[in-house]
Coordinates of C-alpha atoms and ligand atoms in Angstrom, one line a residue:
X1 CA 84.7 92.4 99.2
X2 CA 87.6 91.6 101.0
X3 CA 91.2 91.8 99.4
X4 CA 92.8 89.3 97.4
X5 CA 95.8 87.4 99.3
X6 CA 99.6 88.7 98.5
X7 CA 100.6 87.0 95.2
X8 CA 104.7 86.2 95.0
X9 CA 106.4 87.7 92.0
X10 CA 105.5 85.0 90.2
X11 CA 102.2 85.3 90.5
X12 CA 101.4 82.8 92.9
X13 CA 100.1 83.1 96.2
X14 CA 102.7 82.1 99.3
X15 CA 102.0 78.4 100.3
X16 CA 99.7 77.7 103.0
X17 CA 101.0 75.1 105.8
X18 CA 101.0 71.2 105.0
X19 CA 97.3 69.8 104.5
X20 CA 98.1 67.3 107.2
X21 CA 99.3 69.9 109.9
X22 CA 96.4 72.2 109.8
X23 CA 93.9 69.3 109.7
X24 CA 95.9 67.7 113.0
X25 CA 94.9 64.4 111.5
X26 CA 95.7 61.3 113.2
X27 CA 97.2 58.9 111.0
X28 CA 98.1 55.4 111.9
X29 CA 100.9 54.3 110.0
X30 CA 101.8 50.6 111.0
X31 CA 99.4 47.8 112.3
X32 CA 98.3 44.5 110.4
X33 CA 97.1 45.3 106.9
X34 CA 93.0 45.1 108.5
X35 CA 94.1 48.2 111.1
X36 CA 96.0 50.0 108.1
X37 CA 93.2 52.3 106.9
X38 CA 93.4 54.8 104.5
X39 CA 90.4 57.1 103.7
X40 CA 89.9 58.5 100.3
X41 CA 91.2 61.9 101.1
X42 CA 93.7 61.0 103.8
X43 CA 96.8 61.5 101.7
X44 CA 96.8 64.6 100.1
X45 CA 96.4 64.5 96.1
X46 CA 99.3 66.4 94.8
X47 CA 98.7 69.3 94.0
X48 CA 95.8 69.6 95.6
X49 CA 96.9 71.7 98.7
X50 CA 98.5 74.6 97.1
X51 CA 96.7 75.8 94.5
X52 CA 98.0 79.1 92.6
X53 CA 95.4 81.9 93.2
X54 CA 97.0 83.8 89.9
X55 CA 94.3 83.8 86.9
X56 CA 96.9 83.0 84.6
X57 CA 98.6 80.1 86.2
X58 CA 97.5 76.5 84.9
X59 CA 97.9 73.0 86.9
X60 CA 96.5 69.9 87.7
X61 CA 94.2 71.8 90.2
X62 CA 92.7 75.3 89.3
X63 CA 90.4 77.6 90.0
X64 CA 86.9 77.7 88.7
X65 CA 86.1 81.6 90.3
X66 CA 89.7 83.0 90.0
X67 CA 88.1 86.3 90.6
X68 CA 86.0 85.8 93.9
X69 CA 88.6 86.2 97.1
X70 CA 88.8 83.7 99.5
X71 CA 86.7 83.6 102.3
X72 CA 87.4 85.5 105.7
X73 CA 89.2 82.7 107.7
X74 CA 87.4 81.9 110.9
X75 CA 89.2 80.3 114.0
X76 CA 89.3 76.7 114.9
X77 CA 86.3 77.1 117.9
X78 CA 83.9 78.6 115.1
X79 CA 84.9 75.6 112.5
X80 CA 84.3 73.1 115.4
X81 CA 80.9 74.6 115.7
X82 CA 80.0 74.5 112.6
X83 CA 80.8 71.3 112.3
X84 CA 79.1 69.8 114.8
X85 CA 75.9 71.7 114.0
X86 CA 76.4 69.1 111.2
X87 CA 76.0 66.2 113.6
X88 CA 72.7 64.4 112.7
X89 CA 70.5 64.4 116.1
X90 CA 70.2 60.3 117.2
X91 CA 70.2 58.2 120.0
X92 CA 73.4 58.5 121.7
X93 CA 75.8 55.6 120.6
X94 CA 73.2 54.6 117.9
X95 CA 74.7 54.4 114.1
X96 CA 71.6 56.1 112.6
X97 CA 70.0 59.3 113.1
X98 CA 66.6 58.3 114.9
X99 CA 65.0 61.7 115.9
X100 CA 63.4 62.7 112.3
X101 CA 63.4 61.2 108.7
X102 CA 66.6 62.5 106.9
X103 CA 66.7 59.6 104.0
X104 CA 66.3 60.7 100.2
X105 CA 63.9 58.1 98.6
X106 CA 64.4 59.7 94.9
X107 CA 68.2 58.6 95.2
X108 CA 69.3 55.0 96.0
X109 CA 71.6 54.2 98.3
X110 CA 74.2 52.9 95.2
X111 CA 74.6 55.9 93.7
X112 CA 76.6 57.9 96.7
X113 CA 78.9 55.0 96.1
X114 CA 79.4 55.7 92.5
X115 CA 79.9 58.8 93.4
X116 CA 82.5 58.3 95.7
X117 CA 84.1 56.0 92.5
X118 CA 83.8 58.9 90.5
X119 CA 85.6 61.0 93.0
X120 CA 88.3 58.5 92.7
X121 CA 88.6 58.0 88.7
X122 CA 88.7 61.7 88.8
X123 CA 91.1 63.0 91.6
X124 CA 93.9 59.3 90.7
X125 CA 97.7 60.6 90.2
X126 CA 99.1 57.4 88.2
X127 CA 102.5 59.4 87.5
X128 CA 105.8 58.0 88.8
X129 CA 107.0 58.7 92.2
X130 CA 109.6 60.3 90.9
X131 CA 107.8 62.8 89.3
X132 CA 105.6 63.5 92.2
X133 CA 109.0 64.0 94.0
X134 CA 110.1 66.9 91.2
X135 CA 106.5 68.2 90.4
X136 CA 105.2 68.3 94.1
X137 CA 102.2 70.8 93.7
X138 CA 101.7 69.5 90.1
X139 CA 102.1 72.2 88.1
X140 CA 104.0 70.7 85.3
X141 CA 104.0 67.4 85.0
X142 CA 100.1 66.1 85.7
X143 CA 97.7 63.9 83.9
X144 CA 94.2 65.7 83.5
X145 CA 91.6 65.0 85.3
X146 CA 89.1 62.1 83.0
X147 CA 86.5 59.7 83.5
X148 CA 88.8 57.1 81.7
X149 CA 88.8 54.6 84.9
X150 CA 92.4 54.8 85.7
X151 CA 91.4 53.6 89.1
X152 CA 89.9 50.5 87.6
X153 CA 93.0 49.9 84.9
X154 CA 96.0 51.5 86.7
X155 CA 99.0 52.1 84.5
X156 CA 97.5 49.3 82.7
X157 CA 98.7 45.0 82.2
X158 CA 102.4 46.0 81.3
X159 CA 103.2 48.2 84.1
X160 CA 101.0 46.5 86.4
X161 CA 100.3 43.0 85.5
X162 CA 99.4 41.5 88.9
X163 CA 95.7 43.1 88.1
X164 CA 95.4 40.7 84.8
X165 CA 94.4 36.9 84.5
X166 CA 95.7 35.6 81.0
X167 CA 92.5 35.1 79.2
X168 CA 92.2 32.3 76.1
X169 CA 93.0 35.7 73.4
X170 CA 93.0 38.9 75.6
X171 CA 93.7 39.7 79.3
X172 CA 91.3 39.3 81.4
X173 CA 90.8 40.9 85.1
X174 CA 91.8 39.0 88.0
X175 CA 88.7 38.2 89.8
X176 CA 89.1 35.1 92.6
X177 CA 87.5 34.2 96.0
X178 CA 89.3 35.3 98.5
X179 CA 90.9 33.8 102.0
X180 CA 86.9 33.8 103.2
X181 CA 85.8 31.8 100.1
X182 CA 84.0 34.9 98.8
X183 CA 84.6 36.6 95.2
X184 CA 86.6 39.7 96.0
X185 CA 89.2 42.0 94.4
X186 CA 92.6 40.2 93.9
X187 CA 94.6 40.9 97.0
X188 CA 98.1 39.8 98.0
X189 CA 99.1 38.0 101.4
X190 CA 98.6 41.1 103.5
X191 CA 94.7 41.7 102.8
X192 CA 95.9 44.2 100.4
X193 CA 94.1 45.0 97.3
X194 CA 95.9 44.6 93.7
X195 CA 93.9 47.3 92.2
X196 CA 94.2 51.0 89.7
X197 CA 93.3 53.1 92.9
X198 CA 93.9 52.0 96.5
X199 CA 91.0 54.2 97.6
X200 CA 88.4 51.9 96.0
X201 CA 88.8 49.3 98.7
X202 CA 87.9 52.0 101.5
X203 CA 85.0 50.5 102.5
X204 CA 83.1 47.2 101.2
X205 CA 80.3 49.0 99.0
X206 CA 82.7 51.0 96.8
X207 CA 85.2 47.9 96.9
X208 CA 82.3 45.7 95.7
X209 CA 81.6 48.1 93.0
X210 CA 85.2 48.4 91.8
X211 CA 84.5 44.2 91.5
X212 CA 81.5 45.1 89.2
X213 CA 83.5 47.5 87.1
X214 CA 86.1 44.6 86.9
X215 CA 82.8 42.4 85.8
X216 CA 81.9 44.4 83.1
X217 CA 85.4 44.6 81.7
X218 CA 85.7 40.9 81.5
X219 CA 82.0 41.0 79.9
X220 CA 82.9 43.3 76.8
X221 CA 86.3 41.4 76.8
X222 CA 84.1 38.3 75.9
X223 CA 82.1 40.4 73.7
X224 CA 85.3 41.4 71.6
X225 CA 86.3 38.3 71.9
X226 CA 83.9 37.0 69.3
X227 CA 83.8 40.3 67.1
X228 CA 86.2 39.8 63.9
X229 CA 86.4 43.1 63.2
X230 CA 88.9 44.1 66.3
X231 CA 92.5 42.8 65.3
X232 CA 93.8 40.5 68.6
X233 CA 96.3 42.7 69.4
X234 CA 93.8 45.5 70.0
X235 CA 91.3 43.6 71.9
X236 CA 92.2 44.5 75.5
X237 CA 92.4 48.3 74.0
X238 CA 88.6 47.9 72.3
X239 CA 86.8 46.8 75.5
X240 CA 88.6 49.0 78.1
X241 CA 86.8 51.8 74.9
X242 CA 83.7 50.3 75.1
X243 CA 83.8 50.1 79.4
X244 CA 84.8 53.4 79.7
X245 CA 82.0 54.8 77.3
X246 CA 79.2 53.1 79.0
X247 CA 80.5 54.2 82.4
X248 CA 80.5 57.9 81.1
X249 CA 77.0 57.4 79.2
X250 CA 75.9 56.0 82.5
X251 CA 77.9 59.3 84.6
X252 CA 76.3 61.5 81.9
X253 CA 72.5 60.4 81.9
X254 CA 72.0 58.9 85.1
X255 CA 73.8 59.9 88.2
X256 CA 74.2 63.8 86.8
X257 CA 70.4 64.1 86.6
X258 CA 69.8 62.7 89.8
X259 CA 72.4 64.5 91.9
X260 CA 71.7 67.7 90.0
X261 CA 68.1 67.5 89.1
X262 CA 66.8 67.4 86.0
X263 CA 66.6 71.3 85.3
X264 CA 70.2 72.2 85.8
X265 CA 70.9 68.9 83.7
X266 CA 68.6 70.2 80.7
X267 CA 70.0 73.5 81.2
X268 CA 73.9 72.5 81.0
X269 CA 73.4 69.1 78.5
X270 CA 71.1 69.0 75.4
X271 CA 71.0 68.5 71.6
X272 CA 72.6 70.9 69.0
X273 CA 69.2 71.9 67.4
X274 CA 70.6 71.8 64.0
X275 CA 73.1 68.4 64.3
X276 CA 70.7 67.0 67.0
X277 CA 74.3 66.0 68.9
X278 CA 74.5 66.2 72.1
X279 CA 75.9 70.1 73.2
X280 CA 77.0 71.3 76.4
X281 CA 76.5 74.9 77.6
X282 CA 78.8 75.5 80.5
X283 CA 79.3 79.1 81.4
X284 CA 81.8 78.8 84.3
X285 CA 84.3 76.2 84.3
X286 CA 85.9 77.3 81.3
X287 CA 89.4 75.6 80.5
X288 CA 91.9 76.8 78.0
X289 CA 94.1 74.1 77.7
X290 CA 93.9 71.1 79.6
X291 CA 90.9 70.8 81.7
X292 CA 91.7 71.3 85.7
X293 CA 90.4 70.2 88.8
X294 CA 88.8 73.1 90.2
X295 CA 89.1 73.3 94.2
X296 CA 85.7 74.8 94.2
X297 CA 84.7 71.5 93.5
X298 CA 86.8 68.8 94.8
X299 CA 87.2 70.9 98.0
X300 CA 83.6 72.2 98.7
X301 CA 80.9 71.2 95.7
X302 CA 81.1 67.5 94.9
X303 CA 82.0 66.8 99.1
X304 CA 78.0 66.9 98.8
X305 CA 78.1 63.0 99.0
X306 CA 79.3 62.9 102.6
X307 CA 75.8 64.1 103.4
X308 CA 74.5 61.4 101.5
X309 CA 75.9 58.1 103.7
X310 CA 73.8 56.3 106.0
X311 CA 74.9 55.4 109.4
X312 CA 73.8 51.8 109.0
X313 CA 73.3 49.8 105.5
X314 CA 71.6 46.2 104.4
X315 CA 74.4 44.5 102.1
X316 CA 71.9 41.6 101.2
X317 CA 68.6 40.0 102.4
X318 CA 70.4 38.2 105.0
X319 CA 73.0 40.5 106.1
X320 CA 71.3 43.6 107.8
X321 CA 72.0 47.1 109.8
X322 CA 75.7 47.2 109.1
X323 CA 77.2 50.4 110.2
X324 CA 79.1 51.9 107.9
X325 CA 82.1 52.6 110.7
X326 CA 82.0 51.9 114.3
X327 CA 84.2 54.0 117.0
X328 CA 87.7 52.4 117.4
X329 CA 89.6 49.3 116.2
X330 CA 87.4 46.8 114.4
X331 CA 86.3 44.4 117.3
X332 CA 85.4 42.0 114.6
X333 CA 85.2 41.5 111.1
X334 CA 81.5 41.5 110.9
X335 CA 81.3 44.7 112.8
X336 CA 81.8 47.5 110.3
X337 CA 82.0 48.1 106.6
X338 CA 85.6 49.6 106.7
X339 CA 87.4 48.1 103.7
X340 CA 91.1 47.7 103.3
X341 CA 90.6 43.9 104.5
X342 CA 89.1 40.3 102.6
X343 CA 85.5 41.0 102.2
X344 CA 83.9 38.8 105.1
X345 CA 82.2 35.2 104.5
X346 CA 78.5 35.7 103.1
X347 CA 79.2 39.4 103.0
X348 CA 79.0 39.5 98.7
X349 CA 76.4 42.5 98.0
X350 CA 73.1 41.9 96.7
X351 CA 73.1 45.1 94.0
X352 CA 68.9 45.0 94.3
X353 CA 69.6 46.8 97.4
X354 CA 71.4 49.1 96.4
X355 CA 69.9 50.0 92.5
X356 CA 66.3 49.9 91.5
X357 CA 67.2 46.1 89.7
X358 CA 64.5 43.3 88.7
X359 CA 61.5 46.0 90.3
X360 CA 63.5 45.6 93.2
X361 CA 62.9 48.8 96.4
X362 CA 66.6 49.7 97.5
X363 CA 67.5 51.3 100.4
X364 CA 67.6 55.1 99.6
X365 CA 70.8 57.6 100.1
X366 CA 70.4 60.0 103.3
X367 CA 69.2 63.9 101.9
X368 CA 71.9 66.4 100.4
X369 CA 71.1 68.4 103.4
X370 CA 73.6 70.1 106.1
X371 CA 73.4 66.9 108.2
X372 CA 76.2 63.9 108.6
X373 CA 75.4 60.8 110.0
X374 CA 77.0 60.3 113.8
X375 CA 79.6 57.6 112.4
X376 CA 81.4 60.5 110.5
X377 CA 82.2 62.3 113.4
X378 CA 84.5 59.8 114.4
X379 CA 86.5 58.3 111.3
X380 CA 88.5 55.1 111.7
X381 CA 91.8 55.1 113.3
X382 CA 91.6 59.0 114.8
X383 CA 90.4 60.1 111.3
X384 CA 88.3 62.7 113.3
X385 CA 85.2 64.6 112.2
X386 CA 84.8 64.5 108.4
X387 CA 82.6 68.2 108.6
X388 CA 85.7 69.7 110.6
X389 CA 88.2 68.3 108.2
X390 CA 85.9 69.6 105.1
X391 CA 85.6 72.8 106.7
X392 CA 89.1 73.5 107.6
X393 CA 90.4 71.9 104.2
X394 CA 88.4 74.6 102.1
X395 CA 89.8 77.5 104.6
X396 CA 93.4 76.3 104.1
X397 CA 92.4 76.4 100.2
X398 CA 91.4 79.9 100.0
X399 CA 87.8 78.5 99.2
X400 CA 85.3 82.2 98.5
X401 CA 82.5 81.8 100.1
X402 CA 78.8 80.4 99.1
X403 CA 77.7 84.2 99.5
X404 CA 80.4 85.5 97.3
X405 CA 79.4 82.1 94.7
X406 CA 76.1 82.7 94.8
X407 CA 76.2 86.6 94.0
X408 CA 78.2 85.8 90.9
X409 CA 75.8 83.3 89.7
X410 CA 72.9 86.0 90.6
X411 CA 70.9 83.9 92.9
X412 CA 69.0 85.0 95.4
X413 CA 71.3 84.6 98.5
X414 CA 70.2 82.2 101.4
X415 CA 68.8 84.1 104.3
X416 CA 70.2 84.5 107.9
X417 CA 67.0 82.3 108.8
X418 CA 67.6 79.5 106.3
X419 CA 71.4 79.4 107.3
X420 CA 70.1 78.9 110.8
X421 CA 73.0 80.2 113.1
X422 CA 76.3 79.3 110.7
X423 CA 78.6 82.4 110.2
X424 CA 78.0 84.5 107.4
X425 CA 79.7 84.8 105.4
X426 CA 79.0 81.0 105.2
X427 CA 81.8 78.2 104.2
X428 CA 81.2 77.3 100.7
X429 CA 80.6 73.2 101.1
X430 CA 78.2 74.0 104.0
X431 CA 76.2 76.6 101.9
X432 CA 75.3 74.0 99.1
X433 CA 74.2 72.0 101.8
X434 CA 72.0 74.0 103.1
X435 CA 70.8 75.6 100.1
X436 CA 69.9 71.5 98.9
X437 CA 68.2 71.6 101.9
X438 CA 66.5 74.3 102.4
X439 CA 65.3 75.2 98.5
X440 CA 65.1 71.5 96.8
X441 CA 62.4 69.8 99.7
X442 CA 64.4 68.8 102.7
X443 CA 67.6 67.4 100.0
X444 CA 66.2 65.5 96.9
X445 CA 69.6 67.2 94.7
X446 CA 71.8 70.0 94.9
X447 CA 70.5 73.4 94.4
X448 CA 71.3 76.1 91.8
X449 CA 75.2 76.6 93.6
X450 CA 76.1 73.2 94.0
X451 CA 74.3 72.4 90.9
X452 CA 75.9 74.6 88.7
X453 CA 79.8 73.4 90.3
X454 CA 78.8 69.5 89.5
X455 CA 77.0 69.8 86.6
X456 CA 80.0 72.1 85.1
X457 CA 82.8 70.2 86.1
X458 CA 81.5 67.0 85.2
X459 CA 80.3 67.5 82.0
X460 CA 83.2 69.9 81.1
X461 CA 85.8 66.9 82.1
X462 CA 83.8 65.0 79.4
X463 CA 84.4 67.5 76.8
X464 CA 87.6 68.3 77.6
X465 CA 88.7 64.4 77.3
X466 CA 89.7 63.9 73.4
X467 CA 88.9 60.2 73.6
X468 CA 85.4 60.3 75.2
X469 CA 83.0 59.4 73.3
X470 CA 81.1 63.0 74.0
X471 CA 84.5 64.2 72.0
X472 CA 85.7 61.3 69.8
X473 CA 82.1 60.0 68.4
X474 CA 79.4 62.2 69.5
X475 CA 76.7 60.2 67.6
X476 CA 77.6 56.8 69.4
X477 CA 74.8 55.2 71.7
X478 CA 75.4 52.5 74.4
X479 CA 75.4 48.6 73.0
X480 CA 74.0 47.3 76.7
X481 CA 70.6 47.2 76.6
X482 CA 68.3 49.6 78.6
X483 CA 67.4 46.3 80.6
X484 CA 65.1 48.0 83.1
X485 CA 63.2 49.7 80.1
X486 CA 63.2 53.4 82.1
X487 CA 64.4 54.9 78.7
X488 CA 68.0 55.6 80.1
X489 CA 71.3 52.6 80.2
X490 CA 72.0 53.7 83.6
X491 CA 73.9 51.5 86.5
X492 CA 71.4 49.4 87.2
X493 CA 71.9 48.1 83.8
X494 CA 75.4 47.9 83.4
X495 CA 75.5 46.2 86.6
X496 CA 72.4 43.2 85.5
X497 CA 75.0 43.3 82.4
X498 CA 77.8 42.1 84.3
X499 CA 76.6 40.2 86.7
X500 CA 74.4 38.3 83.9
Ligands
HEM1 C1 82.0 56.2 103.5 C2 82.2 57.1 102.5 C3 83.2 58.2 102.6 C4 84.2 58.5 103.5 C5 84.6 57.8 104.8 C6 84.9 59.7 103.0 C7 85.9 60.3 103.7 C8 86.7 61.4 103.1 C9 87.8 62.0 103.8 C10 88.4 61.6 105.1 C11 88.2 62.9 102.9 C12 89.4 63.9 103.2 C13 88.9 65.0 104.0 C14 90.0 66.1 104.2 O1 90.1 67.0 103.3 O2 90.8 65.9 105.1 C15 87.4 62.9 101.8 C16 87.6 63.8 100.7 C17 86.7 63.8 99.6 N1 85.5 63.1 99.4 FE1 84.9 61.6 100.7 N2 84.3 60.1 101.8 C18 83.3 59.2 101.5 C19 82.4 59.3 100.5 C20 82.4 60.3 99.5 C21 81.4 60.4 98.5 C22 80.2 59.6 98.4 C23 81.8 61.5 97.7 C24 81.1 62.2 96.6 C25 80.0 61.8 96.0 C26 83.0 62.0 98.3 C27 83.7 63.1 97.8 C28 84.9 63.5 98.3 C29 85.8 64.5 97.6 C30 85.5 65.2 96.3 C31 86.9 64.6 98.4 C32 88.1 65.5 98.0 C33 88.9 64.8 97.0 C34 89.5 63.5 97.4 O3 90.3 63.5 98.3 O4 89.1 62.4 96.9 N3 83.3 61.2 99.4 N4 86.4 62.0 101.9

């Protein structure tokens, strides 16, 4: 194994170079508001690019094998190699891998979407600017990770009351059509969106989602509305509660299983045999205080989902084979589904598309294999290749390797055949792929590595959280009905819910 890098006297290791430098990432800084885009990982989370390698240091961002070293780096041709071994094979210029069959019909196309909302939820930094100024790499001063929809609430209607309507007793969201006419998130005069988390506009399907989510606020708002038990003045508190605890339910019992596979859920989430409440048995991400944001999973594990967008999407019946980005400045605003701009006329997605809602067929998600679509290979404005950028992230980060990951887990290791040319040892985020790939038929879920890192993390961020209802009222059960009668409240219901 290869030596440990030099820790400072204090036990941390010497800071790697700025995120942005070693990335060479192009970012556009002025332009109209439509030009302006920012994706999800483009600005840095703080403390997410120096993260201590000392066991016994804690911050917002951790590590979840402190003991593994990091892997050997390789240069900049290598990672560019890698990376474009990532490219799906198409037809040149086309938005969609033609050449062979790489989409996952056992996952709908919605739920990398609510992944990439839980990404957000998980990963927002609502403290001051002030603080990020005298805390830069987040050591001290840090609001643990939670699924408590910060990115749907903010700081909330006092600090940020430009997200609320004044409802008749509570506050309402503020949900309006837009410049276009269409329903869309509130936005000021620049196109820009008045919402918790920035990053949920970053393209149309996770904006439209973030509307959904804004929905089903308003819906239990009603619901509260009515219910004499909640005092008035704890009305807005009582259905942001009941929100947030059908969004984890929903986190819990229907995306986890389905990115993870039903095995690894069973093995990590069941009943206490003698209470019969649900239990967790997570043997990895262990967390003595505060639960962290291991990089082993925001840098490498739960980056699965990039594999999982299509080059081209259907938003509704009538509007077809949108690419999700095309090359360049949008020529116009019906080319593309960047966000960061008024959703287009007629553009207002139809969720049966997206969700298995009303018996409908949607479109499925691409495999969790070690394939990209073509469209990522060439972010908007000079965002570059997203598989280069993932790679060279993890290296900066000291990420071990999936070898190294998968010893200490004691699985058998991938072979030199399955790995099909990559280095070995074998960037960690590219070895999940593969190992989803090349162990769980072509992609259907993650495989025992990446698995085990999602399944951990998310269900330990659960427990960890005082006021979930894992934590605070382990016996509750969700109040939306299981409207598609499949035995779970998953999206699909929450979203007939709030669109009902
Ligand atoms: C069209 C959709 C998406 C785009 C364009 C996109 C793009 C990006 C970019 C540019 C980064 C920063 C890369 C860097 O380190 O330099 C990033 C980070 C990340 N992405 Fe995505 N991504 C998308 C969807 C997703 C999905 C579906 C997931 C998970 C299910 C995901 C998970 C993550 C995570 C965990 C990070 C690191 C933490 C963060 O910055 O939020 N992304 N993504």
């Amino acid at each position: 194994m290869a030596e440990m890098p030099q820790e400072t006297a204090t036990g941390e290791s010497a800071p790697p170079p700025p995120i942005a430098d070693v990335v060479g990432m192009a970012v556009s800084g002025a332009g109209p508001a439509v030009e302006a885009v920012r994706l999800h990982g483009e600005v840095p989370i703080r403390g997410g690019a120096r993260v201590p390698l000392s066991p016994i240091s804690e911050g917002r961002f951790g590590r979840m094998f402190r003991r593994l070293p990091s892997m050997p780096p390789l240069d900049d041709g290598a990672l560019q190699a890698l990376a474009e071994q990532m490219r799906e094979p198409g037809q040149p210029g086309g938005w969609e891998g033609t050449v062979q069959n790489f989409d996952n019909e056992t996952i709908p196309a919605g739920y990398t979407y609510l992944g990439q909302f839980i990404d957000h939820d998980i990963t927002f930094d609502p403290t001051s600017s002030l603080q990020r100024r005298n805390d830069p790499d987040a050591l001290h001063d840090f609001r643990t990770p939670r699924f408590d929809l910060d990115s749907l609430y903010g700081s909330g209607p006092i600090d940020e009351p430009f997200q609320y309507r004044r409802g008749r007793n509570g506050l309402a969201m503020l949900i309006e059509p837009n410049i276009n006419g269409v329903e869309d998130l509130p936005r000021n005069s620049e196109g820009v969106a008045l919402i918790g988390d920035p990053r949920n506009d970053e393209n149309t399907i996770v904006g439209q989602l973030q509307l959904v989510f804004l929905a089903l606020h308003d819906k239990l708002a009603a619901e509260v509305e009515v219910d004499a038990s909640v005092p008035a003045d704890q009305r807005f508190a009582e259905a942001e509660r009941r929100l947030r605890w059908h969004y984890q339910w929903a986190v819990v019992h229907d995306y986890l299983p389905k990115v993870i596979g039903t095995e690894m859920f069973n093995r990590l989430y069941n009943a206490d045999k003698k209470t019969g409440l649900p239990d967790v048995d997570l043997r990895y991400y262990r967390v003595k205080n505060n639960p962290y944001m291991p990089v082993e999973f925001s840098v490498a594990a739960f980056r699965f989902g990039h594999s999982q967008i299509r080059g081209i999407y259907n938003l509704s019946q009538a509007v077809r084979d949108r690419p999700i980005f095309t090359s360049g400045p949008l020529a116009d605003q019906f080319a593309d589904l960047r966000g960061f701009r008024p959703l287009p006329p007629g553009w207002t997605v139809d969720w049966s598309m997206f969700f298995p809602i009303g018996g409908s067929k949607p479109q499925p998600s691409r495999m969790i294999d070690a394939k990209l679509v073509p469209a990522l290979f060439d972010l908007p404005d000079g965002g570059g290749s997203l598989a280069f950028r993932n790679l060279k992230r993890a290296q900066a980060l000291g990420l071990p390797s999936g070898q190294d990951v998968a010893k200490l887990l004691q699985l058998p290791l991938l072979t030199s055949a399955e790995l099909a040319g990559a280095p070995e040892p074998t960037p960690l985020w590219f070895y999940i792929l593969k190992e989803s790939e090349v162990r769980v038929e072509g992609g259907r879920h993650l495989g025992p590595v990446g698995g085990r890192i999602v399944g951990e993390v998310l269900l330990g961020l659960l427990r960890g959280d005082p006021q979930s209802w894992f934590s605070a009222d382990p016996a509750w059960t969700p109040t939306i009905s299981d409207a598609d009668g499949d035995g779970v409240v998953g999206v699909p219901d929450l979203i007939q819910f709030a669109l009902s």
